[in-house]
PDB file of C-alpha atoms in Angstrom:
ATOM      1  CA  UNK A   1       0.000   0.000   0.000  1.00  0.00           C
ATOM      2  CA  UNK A   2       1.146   3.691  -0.850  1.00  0.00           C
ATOM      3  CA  UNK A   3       0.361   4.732   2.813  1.00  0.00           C
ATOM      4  CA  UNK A   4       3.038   2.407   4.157  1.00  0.00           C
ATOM      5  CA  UNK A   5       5.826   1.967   1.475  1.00  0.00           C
ATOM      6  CA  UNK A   6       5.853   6.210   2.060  1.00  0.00           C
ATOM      7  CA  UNK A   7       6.309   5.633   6.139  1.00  0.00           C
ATOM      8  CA  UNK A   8       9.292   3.397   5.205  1.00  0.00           C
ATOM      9  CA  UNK A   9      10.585   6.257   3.605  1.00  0.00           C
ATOM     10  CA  UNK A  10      10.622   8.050   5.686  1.00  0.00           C
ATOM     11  CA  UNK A  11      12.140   6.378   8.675  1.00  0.00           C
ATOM     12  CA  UNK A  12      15.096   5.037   5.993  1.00  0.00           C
ATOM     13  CA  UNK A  13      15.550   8.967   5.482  1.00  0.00           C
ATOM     14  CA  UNK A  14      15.333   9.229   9.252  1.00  0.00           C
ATOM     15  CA  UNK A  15      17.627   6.698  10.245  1.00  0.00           C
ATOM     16  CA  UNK A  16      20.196   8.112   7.369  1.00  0.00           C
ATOM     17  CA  UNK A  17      20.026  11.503   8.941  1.00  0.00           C
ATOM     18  CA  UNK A  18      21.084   9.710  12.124  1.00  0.00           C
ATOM     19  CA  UNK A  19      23.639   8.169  10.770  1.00  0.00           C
ATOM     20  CA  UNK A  20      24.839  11.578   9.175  1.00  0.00           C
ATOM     21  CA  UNK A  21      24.810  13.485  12.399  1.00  0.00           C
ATOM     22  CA  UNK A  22      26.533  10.926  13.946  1.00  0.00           C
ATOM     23  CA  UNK A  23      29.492  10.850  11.507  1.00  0.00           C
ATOM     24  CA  UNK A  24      29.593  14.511  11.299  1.00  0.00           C
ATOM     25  CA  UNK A  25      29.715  14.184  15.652  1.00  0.00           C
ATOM     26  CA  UNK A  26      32.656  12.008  15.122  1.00  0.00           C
ATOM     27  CA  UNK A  27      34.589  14.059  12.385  1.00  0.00           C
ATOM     28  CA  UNK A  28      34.417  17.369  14.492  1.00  0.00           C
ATOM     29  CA  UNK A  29      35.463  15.635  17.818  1.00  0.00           C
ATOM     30  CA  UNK A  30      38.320  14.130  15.843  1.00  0.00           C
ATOM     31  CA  UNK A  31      38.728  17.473  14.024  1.00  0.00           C
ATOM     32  CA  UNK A  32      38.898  19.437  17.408  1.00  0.00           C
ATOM     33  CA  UNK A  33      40.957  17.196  19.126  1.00  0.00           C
ATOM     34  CA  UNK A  34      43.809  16.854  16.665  1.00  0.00           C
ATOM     35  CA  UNK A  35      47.069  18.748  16.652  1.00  0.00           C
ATOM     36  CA  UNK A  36      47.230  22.042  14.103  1.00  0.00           C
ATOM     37  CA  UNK A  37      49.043  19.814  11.518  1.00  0.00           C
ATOM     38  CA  UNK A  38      46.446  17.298  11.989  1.00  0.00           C
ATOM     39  CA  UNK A  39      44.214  19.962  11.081  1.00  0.00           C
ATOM     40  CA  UNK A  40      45.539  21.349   8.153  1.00  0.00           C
ATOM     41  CA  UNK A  41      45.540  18.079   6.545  1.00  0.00           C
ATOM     42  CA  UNK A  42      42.016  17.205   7.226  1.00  0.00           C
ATOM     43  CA  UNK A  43      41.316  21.248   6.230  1.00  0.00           C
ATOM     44  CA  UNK A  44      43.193  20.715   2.245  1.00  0.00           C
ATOM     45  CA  UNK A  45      42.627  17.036   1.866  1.00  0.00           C
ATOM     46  CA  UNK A  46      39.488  16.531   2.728  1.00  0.00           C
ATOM     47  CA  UNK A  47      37.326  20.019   3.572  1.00  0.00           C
ATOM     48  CA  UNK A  48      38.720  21.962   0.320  1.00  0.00           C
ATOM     49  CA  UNK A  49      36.568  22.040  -2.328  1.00  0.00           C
ATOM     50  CA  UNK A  50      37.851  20.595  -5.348  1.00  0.00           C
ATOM     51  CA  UNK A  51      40.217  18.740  -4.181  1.00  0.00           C
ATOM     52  CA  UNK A  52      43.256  20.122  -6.199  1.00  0.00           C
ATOM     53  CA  UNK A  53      46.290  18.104  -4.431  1.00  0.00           C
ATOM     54  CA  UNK A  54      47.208  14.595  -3.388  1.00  0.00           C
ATOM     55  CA  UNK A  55      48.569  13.811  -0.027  1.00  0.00           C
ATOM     56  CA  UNK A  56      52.579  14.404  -1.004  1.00  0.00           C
ATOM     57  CA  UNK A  57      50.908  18.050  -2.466  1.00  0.00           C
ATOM     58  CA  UNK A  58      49.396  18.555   1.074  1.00  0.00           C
ATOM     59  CA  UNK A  59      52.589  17.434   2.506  1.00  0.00           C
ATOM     60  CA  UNK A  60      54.507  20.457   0.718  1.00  0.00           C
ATOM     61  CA  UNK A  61      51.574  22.940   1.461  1.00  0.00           C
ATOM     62  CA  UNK A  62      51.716  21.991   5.695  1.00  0.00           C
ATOM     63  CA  UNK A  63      55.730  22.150   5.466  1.00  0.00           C
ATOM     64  CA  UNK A  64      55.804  18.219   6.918  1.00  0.00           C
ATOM     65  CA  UNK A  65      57.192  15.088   5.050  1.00  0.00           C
ATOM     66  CA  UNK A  66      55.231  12.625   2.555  1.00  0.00           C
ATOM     67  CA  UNK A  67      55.855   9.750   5.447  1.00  0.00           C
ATOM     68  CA  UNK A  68      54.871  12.461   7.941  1.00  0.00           C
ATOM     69  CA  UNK A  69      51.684  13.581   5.786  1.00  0.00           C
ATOM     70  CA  UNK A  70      50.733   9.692   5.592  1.00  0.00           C
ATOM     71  CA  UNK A  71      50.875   9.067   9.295  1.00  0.00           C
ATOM     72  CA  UNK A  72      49.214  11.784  10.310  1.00  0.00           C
ATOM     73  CA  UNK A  73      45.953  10.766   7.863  1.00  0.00           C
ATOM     74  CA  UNK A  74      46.658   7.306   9.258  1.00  0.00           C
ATOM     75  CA  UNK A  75      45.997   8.470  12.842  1.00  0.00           C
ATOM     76  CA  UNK A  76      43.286  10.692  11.652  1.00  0.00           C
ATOM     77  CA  UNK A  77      41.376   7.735  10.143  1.00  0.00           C
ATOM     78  CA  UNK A  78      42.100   5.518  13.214  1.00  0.00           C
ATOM     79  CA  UNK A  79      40.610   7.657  15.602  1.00  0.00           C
ATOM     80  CA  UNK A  80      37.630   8.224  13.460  1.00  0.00           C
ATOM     81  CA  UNK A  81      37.078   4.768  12.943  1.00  0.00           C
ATOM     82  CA  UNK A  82      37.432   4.366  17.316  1.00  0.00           C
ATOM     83  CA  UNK A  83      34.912   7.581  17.363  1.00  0.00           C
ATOM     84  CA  UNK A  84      32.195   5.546  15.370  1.00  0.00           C
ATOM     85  CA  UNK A  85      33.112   2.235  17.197  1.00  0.00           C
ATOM     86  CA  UNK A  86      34.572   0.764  13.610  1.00  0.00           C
ATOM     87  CA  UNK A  87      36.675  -2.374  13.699  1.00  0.00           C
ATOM     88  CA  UNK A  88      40.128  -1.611  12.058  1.00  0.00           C
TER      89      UNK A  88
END
């Protein structure tokens, strides 16, 4: 029926919103707690808009080295995936 398929709708779009307010929760607790380099990463890799350099162009840009640059994102992704209780 019409009536019901439209309910389950809406609670998928509910439970999605969830699920988007809870990942943005984790990214800005991540985002807040990181160091300033930490930050700039996250800031040109992944909040810039278009995304105009790879991680060793980031790297450059934040004054740190590639391997520097790739443990940094490393830690970054870790303690997201601990924020939203992800198995890495």
């Amino acid at each position: 029926d019409a009536q019901e398929s439209r309910g389950l709708g809406d609670v998928y779009k509910r439970q999605r919103l969830s699920q988007l307010a809870r990942m943005k929760s984790a990214i800005d607790i991540v985002y807040q707690t990181s160091s300033e380099e930490s930050q700039q990463l996250m800031d040109i890799y992944y909040f810039k808009k278009p995304r105009t350099l790879n991680l060793t162009g980031v790297a450059q840009e934040i004054c740190v080295s590639k391997s520097t640059a790739y443990e940094l994102r490393k830690e970054i992704l870790i303690r997201l995936a601990d924020e939203l209780g992800i198995m890495h």
